[in-house]
Short mmCIF file of C-alpha atoms and ligand atoms in Angstrom, two decimals:
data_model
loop_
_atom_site.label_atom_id
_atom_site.label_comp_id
_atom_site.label_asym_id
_atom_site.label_seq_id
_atom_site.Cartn_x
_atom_site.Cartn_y
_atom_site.Cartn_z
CA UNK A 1 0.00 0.00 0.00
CA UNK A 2 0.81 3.78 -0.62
CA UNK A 3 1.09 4.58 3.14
CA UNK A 4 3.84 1.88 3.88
CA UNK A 5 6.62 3.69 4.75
CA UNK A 6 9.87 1.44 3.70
CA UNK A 7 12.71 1.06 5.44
CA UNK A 8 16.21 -1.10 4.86
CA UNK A 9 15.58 -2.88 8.09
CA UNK A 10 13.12 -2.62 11.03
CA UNK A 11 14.75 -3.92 14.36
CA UNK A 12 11.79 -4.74 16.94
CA UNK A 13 12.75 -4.26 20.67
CA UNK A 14 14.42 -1.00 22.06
CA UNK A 15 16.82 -2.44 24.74
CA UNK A 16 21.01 -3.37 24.58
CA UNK A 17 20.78 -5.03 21.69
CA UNK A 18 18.44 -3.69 19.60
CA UNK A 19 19.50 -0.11 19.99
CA UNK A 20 23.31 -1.20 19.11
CA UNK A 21 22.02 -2.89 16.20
CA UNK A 22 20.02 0.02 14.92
CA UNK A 23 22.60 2.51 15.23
CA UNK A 24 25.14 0.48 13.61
CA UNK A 25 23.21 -0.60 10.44
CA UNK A 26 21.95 3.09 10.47
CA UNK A 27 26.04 4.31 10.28
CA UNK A 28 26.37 1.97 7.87
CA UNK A 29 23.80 4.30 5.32
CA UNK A 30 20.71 2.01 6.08
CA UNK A 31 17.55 3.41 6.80
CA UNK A 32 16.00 1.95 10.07
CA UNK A 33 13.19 2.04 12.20
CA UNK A 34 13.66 1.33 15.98
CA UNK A 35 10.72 -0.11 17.35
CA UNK A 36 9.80 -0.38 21.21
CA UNK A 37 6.00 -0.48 22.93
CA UNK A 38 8.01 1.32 26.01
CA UNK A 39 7.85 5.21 26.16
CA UNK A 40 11.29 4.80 27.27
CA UNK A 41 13.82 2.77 25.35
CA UNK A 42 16.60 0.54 27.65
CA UNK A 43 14.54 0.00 30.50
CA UNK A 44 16.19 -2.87 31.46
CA UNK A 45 19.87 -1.29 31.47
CA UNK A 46 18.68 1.35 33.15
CA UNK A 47 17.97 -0.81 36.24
CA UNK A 48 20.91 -3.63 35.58
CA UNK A 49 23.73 -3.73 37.84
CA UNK A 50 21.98 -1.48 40.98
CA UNK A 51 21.81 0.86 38.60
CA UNK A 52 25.36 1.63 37.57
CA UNK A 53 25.18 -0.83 34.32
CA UNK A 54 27.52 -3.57 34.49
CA UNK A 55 28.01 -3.44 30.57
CA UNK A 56 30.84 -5.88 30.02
CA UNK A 57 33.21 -8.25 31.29
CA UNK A 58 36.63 -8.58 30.85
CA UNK A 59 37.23 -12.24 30.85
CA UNK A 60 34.31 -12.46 28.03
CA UNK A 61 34.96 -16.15 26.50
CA UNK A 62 32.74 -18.77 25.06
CA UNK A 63 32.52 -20.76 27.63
CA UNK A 64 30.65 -17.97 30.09
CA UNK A 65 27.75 -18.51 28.36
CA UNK A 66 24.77 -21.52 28.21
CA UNK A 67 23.20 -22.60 25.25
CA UNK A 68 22.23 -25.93 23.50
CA UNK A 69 24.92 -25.11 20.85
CA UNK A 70 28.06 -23.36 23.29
CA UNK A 71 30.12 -22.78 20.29
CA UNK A 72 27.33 -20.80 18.63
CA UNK A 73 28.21 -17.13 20.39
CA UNK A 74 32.15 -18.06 19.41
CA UNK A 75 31.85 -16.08 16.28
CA UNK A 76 30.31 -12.66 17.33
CA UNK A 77 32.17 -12.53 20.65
CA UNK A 78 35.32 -12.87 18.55
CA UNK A 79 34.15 -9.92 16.58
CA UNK A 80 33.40 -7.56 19.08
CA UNK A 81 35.09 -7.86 22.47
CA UNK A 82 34.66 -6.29 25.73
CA UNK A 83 37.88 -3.44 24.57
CA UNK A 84 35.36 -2.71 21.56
CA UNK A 85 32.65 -1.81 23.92
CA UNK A 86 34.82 -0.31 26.23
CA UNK A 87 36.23 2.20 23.52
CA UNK A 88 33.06 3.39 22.90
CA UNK A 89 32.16 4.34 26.80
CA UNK A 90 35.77 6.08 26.52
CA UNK A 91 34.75 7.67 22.68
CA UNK A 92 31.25 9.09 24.98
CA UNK A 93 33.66 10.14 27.86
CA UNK A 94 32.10 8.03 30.43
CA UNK A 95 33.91 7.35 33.56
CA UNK A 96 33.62 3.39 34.66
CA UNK A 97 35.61 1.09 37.25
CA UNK A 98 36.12 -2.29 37.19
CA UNK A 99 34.54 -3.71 40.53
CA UNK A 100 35.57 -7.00 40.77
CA UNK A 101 35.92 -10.44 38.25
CA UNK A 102 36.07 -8.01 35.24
CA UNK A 103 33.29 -6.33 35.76
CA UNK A 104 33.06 -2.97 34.49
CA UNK A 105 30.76 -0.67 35.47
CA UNK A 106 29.69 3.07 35.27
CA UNK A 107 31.05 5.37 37.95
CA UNK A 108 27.86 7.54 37.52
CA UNK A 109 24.99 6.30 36.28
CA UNK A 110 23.19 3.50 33.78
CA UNK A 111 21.43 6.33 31.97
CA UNK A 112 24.76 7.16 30.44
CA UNK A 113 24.83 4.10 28.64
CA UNK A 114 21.35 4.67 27.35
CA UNK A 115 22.36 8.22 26.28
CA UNK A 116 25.08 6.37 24.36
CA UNK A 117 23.22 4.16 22.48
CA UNK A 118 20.83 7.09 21.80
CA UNK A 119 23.50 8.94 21.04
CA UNK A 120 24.77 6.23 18.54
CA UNK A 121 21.37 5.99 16.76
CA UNK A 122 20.90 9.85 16.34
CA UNK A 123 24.40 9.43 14.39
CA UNK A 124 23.22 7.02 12.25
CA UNK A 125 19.69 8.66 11.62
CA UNK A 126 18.00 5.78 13.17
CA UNK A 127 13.83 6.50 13.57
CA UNK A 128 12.64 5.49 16.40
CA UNK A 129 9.02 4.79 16.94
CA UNK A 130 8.43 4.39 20.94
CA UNK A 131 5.25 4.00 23.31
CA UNK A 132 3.55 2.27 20.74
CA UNK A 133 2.37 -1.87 20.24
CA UNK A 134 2.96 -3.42 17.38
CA UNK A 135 -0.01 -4.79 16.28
CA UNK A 136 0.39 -6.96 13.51
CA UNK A 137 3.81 -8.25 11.30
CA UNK A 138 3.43 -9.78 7.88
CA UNK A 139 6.02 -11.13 5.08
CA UNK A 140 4.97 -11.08 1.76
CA UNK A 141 7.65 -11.39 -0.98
CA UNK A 142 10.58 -11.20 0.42
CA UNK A 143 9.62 -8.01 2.82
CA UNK A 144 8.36 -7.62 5.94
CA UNK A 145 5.31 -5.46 6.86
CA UNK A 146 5.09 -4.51 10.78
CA UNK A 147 2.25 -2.28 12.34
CA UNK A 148 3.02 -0.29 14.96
CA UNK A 149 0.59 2.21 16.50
CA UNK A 150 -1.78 2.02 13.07
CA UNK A 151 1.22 2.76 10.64
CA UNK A 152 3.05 0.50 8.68
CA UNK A 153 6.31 0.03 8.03
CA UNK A 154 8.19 -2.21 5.69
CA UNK A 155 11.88 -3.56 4.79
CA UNK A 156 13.19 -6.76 3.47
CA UNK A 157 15.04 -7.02 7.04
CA UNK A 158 13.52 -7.72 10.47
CA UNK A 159 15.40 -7.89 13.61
CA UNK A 160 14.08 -9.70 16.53
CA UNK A 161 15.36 -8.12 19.56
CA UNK A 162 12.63 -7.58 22.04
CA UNK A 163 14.70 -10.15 24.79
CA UNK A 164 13.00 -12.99 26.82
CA UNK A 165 10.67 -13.08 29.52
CA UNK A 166 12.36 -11.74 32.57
CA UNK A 167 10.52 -8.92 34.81
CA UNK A 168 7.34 -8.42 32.66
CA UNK A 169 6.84 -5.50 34.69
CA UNK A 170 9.90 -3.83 32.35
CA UNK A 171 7.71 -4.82 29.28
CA UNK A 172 9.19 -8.19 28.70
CA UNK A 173 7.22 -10.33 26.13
CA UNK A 174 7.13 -13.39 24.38
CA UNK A 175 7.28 -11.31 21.08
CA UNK A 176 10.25 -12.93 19.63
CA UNK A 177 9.59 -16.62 20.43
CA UNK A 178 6.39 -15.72 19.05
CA UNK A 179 7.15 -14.67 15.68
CA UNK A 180 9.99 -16.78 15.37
CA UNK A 181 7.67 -19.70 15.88
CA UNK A 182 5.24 -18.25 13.45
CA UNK A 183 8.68 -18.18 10.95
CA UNK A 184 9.26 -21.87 11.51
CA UNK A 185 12.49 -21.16 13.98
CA UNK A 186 12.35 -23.29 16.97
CA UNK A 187 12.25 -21.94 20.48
CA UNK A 188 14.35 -24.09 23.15
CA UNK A 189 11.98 -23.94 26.41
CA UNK A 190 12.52 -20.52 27.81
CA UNK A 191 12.86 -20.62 32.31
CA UNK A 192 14.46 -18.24 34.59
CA UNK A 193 17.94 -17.57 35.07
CA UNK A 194 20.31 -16.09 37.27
CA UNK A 195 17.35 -16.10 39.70
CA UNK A 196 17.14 -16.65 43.61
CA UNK A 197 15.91 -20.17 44.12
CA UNK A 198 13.22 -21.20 47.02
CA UNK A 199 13.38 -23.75 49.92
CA UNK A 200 10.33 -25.42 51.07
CA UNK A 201 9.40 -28.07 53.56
CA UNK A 202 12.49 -28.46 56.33
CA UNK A 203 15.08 -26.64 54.56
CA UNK A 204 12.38 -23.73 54.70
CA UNK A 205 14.31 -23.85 58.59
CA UNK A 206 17.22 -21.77 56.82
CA UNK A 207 14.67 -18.72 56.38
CA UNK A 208 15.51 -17.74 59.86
CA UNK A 209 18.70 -16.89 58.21
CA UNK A 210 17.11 -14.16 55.86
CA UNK A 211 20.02 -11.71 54.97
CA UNK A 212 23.30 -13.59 56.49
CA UNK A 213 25.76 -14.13 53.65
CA UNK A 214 28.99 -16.52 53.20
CA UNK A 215 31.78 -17.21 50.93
CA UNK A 216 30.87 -20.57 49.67
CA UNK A 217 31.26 -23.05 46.57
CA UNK A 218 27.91 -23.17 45.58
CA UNK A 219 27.03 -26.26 42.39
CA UNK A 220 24.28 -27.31 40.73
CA UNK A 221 24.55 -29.20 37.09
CA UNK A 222 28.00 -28.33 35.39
CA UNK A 223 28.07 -25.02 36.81
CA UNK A 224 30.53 -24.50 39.86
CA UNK A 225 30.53 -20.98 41.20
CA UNK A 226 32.98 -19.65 44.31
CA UNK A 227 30.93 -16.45 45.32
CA UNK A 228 28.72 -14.89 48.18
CA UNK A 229 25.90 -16.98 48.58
CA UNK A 230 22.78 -15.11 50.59
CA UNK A 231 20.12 -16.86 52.59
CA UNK A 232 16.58 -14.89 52.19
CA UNK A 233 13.07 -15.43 53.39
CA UNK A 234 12.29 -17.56 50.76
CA UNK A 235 15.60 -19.46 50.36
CA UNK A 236 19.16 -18.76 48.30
CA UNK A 237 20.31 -15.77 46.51
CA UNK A 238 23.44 -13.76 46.47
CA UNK A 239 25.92 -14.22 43.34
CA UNK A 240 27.09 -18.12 44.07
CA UNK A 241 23.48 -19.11 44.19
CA UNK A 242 22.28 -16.81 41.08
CA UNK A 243 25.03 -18.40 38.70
CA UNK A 244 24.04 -22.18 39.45
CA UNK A 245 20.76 -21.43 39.06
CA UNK A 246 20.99 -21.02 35.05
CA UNK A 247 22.51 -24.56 35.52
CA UNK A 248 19.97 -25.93 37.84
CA UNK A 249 16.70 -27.86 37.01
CA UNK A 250 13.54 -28.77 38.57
CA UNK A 251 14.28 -31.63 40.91
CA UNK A 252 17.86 -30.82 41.38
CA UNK A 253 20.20 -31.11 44.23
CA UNK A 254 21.93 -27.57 44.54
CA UNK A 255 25.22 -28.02 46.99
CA UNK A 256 27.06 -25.92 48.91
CA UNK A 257 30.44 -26.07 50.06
CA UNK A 258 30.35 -23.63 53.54
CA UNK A 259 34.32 -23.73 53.82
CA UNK A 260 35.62 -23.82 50.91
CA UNK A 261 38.90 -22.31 52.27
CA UNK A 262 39.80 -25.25 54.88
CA UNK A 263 41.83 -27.64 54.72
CA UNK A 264 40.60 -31.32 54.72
CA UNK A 265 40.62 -32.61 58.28
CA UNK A 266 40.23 -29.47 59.59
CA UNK A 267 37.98 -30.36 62.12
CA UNK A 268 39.50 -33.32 63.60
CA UNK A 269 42.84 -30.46 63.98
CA UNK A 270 40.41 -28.36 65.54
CA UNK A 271 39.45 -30.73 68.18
CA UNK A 272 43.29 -31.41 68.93
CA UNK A 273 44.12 -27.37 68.85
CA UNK A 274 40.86 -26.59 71.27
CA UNK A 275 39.13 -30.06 72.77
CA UNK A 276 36.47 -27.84 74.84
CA UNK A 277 34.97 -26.01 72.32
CA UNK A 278 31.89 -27.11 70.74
CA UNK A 279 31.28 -27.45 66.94
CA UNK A 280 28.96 -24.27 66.64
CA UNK A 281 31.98 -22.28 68.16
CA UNK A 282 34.48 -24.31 65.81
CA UNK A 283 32.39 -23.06 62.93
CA UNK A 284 31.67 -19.57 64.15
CA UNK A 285 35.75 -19.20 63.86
CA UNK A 286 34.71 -19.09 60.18
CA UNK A 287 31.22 -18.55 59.53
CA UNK A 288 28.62 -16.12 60.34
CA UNK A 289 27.56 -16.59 63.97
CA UNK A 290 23.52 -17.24 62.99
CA UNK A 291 24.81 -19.47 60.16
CA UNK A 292 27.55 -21.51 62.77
CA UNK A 293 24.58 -22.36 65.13
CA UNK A 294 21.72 -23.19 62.71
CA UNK A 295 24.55 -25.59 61.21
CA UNK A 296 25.52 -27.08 64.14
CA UNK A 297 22.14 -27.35 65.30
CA UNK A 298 21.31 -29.74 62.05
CA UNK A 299 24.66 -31.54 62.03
CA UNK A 300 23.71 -32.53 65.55
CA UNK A 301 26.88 -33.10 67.57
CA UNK A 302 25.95 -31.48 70.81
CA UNK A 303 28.85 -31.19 73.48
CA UNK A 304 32.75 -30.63 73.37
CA UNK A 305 34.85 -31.64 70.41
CA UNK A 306 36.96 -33.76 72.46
CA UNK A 307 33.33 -36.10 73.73
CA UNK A 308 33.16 -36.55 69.54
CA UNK A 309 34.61 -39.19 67.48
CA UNK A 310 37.36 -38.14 64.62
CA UNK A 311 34.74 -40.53 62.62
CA UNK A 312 31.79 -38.37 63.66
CA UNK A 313 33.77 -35.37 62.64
CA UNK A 314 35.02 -36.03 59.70
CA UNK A 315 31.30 -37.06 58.71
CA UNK A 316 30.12 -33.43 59.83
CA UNK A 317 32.96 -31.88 57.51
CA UNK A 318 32.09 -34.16 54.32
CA UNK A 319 28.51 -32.56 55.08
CA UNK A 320 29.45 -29.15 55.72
CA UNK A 321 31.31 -29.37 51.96
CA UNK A 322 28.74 -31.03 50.14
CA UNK A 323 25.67 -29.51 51.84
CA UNK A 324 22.54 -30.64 49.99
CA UNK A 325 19.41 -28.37 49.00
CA UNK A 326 17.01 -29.62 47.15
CA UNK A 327 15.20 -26.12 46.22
CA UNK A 328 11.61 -26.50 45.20
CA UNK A 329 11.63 -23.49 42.52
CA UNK A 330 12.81 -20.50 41.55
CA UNK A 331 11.60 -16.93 42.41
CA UNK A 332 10.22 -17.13 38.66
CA UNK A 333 10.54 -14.53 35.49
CA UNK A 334 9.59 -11.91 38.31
CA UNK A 335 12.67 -11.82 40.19
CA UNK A 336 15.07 -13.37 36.87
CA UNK A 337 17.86 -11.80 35.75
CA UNK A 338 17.62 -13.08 32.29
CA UNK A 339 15.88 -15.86 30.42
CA UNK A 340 17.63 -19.17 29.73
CA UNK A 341 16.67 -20.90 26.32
CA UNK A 342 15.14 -18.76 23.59
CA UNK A 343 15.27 -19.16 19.84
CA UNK A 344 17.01 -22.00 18.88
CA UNK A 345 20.55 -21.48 17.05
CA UNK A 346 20.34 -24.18 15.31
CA UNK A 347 18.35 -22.04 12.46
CA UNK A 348 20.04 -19.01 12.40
CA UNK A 349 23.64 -18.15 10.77
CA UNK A 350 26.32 -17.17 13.94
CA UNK A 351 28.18 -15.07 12.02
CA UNK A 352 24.64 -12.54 10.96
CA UNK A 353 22.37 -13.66 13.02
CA UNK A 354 20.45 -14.13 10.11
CA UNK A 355 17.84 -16.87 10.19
CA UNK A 356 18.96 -20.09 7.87
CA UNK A 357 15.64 -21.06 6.17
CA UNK A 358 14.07 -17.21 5.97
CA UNK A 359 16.34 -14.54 4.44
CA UNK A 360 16.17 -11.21 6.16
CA UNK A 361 14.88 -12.25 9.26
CA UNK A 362 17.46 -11.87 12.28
CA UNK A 363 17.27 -12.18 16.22
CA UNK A 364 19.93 -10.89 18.43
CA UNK A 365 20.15 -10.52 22.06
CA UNK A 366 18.72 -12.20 25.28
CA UNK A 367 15.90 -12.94 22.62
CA UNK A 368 18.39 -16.17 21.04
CA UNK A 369 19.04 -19.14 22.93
CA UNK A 370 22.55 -17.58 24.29
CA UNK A 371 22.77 -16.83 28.10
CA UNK A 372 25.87 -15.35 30.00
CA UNK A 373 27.02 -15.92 33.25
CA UNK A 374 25.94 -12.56 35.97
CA UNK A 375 28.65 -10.14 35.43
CA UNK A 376 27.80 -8.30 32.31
CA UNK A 377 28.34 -11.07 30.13
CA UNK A 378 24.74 -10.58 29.12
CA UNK A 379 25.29 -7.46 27.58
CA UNK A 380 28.29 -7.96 26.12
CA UNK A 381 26.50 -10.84 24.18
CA UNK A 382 23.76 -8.25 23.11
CA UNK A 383 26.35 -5.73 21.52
CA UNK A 384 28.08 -8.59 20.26
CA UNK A 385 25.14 -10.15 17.98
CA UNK A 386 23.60 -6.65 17.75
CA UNK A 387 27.42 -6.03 15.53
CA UNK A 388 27.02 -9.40 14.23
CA UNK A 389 23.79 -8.60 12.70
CA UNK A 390 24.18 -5.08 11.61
CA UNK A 391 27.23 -5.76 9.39
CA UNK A 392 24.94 -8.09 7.38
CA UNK A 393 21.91 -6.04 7.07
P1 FDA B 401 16.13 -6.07 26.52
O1 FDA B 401 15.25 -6.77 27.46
O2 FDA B 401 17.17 -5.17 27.04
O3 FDA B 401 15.27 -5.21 25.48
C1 FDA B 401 14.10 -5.71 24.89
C2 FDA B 401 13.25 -4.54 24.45
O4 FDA B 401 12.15 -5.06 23.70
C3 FDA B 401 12.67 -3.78 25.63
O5 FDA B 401 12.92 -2.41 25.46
C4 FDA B 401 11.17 -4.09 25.56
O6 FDA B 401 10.36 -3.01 25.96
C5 FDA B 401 10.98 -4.40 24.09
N1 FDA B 401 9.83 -5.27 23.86
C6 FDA B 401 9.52 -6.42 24.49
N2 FDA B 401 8.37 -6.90 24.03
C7 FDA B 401 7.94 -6.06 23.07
C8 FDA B 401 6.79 -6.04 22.23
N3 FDA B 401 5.86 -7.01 22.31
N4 FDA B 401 6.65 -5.01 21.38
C9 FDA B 401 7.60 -4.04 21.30
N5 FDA B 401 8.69 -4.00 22.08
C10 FDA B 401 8.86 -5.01 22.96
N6 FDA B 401 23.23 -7.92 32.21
C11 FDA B 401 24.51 -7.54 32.27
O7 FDA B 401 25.29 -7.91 31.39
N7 FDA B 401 24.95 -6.73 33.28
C12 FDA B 401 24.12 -6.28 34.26
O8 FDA B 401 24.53 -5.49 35.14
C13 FDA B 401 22.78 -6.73 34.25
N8 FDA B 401 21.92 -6.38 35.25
C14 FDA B 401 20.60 -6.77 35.19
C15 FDA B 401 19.74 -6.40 36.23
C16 FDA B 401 18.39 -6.76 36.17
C17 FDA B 401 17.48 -6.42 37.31
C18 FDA B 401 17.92 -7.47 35.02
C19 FDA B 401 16.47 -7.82 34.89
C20 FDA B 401 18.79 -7.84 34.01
C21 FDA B 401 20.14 -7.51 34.09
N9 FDA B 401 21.03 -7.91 33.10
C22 FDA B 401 22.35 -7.52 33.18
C23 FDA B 401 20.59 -8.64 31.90
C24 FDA B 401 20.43 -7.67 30.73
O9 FDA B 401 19.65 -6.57 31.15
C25 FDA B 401 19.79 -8.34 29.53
O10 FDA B 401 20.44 -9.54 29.22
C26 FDA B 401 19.83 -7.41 28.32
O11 FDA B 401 19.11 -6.24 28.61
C27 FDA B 401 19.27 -8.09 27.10
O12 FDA B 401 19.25 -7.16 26.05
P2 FDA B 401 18.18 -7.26 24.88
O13 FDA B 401 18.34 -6.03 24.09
O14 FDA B 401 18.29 -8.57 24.22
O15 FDA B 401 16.77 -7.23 25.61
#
């Protein structure tokens, strides 16, 4: 029709990945149309990392990420590093620090990292078309037709970017799986992710504990994470617990090694050092006091170390390194950091992006069945398809 306005590519979805995409392709001499039903594009960074953006890591590498494919993200990431991203913060003067593990994160504020991808767009005379739903996308001949707010728009590219299904609240949808579905893609089962996981039944005892953190080794899966782990109301958080939880599944034993630092035997040495004390004063000596006693408490070897056997000892140590919880969910897409699973890679190119079977259709982003470790992997994966993606458009 007359009142389609064309385009060389219309990129749906307004956060990390879709914004870097647009300006990119847009300072490459496309003409492209930014879609987003949000007023306000970037919601999501604006909140991430407490609200000073952790937008990269350093130690970005293949195998910080989950998907059913793990050398799928190889490509991109090899294209555009963390240092690429980095320059750019420098290029837009933004001050940053790295915190710890290669994190890097503003000194001021998330919005500057909006403002930069704005920024980018205005360069490369992106149109944006916020606040708005799209109500209807159609392929006919090789183009694509999207609706958005009662106009149409058209281009023989279409970039999926509107991320998974984590904190709704922020606008997440199901847009992507959706019309990657409807394009014959497949969608590996999308769950939370780096997500605090709940305790029920008489591990629901640890609640008590809401808000005392340790150093621990928490697993779950193949994932093995040496962080803070946090007890909460409803059960685990803090960064140990949020990692294994992209690795953990429904029915899963999650274990926790409280003393991770100690030697084996350490307890039998302890008894020898100090035979009066008792094991909840033995393990306050390295844990939180709260944490020492409801530990004790459930190991149940009431009296002085010396009245205990080196047999009984050594059995509470083995326990107190492999400490089973058998969590009975997650806090759910409310509370996750990011979506596992997503559109399958299996039908899309890794070096564009670019779906296999249905030229000019591309999905970037959280939205693809790539998922980084916490620590800003995420986003470096979103700049790094978003690049992957615009070079080809
Ligand atoms: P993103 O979710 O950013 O953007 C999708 C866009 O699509 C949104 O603007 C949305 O409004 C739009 N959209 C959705 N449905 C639509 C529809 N139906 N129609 C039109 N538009 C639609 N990562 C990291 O690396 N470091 C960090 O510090 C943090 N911190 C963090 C904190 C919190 C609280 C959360 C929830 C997440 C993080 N993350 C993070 C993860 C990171 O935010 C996430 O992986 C990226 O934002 C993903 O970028 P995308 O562009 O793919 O999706």
């Amino acid at each position: 029709p007359a009142m389609t306005r064309q385009f060389d590519a219309i990129v749906l979805g307004a956060g990390a990945a879709g914004m870097f995409c647009a300006a990119l392709a847009g300072q490459r001499g496309r003409k492209v149309l930014l879609v987003d039903h949000n007023q306000e594009p970037g919601r999501k960074i604006l909140i991430s990392g407490g609200g000073r953006c952790n937008f990269t890591n350093l130690y970005t590498a293949p195998d910080r990420f989950l998907s059913a494919n793990p050398h799928f993200a190889k490509s991109a990431l090899s294209r555009f590093g963390p240092q690429d991203f980095l320059a750019l913060v420098e290029r837009h003067r933004i001050a940053w620090h790295e915190k710890t593990l290669g994190q890097l994160f503003c000194d001021g504020s998330a919005r500057q990292i909006v403002r930069l991808l704005l920024d980018e767009c205005e360069a490369g005379g992106v149109e944006l078309a916020f606040g708005q739903p799209v109500t209807d996308v159609g392929h006919a001949d090789g183009r694509f037709r999207v609706t958005v707010g009662g106009a149409e728009a058209g281009a023989p590219a279409l970039v999926l970017a509107t991320g998974g299904l984590s904190i709704p609240k922020l606008g997440a949808t199901g847009l992507a799986y959706d019309l990657a579905r409807r394009f014959g893609l497949k969608v590996v089962e999308p769950r939370p992710a780096l997500v605090p996981l709940t305790l029920s039944g008489e591990e629901a005892l640890f609640s008590t504990l809401s808000g005392v953190a340790a150093h621990v080794v928490a697993r779950a899966g193949k994932g093995s994470f040496r962080e803070a782990a946090l007890f909460t109301h409803r059960g685990l958080s803090g960064p140990a617990i949020l990692q294994v939880s992209s690795y953990w599944r429904h029915g899963d034993p999650v274990t926790v090694d409280f003393l991770p630092d100690l030697p084996p035997g350490w307890l039998r040495a302890a008894k020898r050092a100090e035979p009066r004390t008792t094991l909840r004063r033995a393990l306050a000596r390295h844990l939180p006091d709260r944490l020492a006693e409801t530990l004790a408490a459930q190991l149940a070897l009431p009296g002085e170390l010396a009245n205990l056997t080196d047999r009984a000892l050594g059995d509470a140590e083995a326990r107190l390194a492999n400490w089973t919880f058998t969590p009975n969910g997650s806090e759910g897409f409310a509370k996750a950091e990011v979506t596992i699973g997503g559109i399958s890679t299996a039908g899309l190119s890794s070096q564009t992006m670019e779906a296999r079977r249905v030229p000019g259709l591309y999905a970037i982003g959280e939205a693809v069945d790539v998922t980084g470790w916490l620590g800003g992997y995420n986003f470096q994966w979103a700049w790094a398809s978003a690049l992957a993606a615009a070079q080809a458009l």
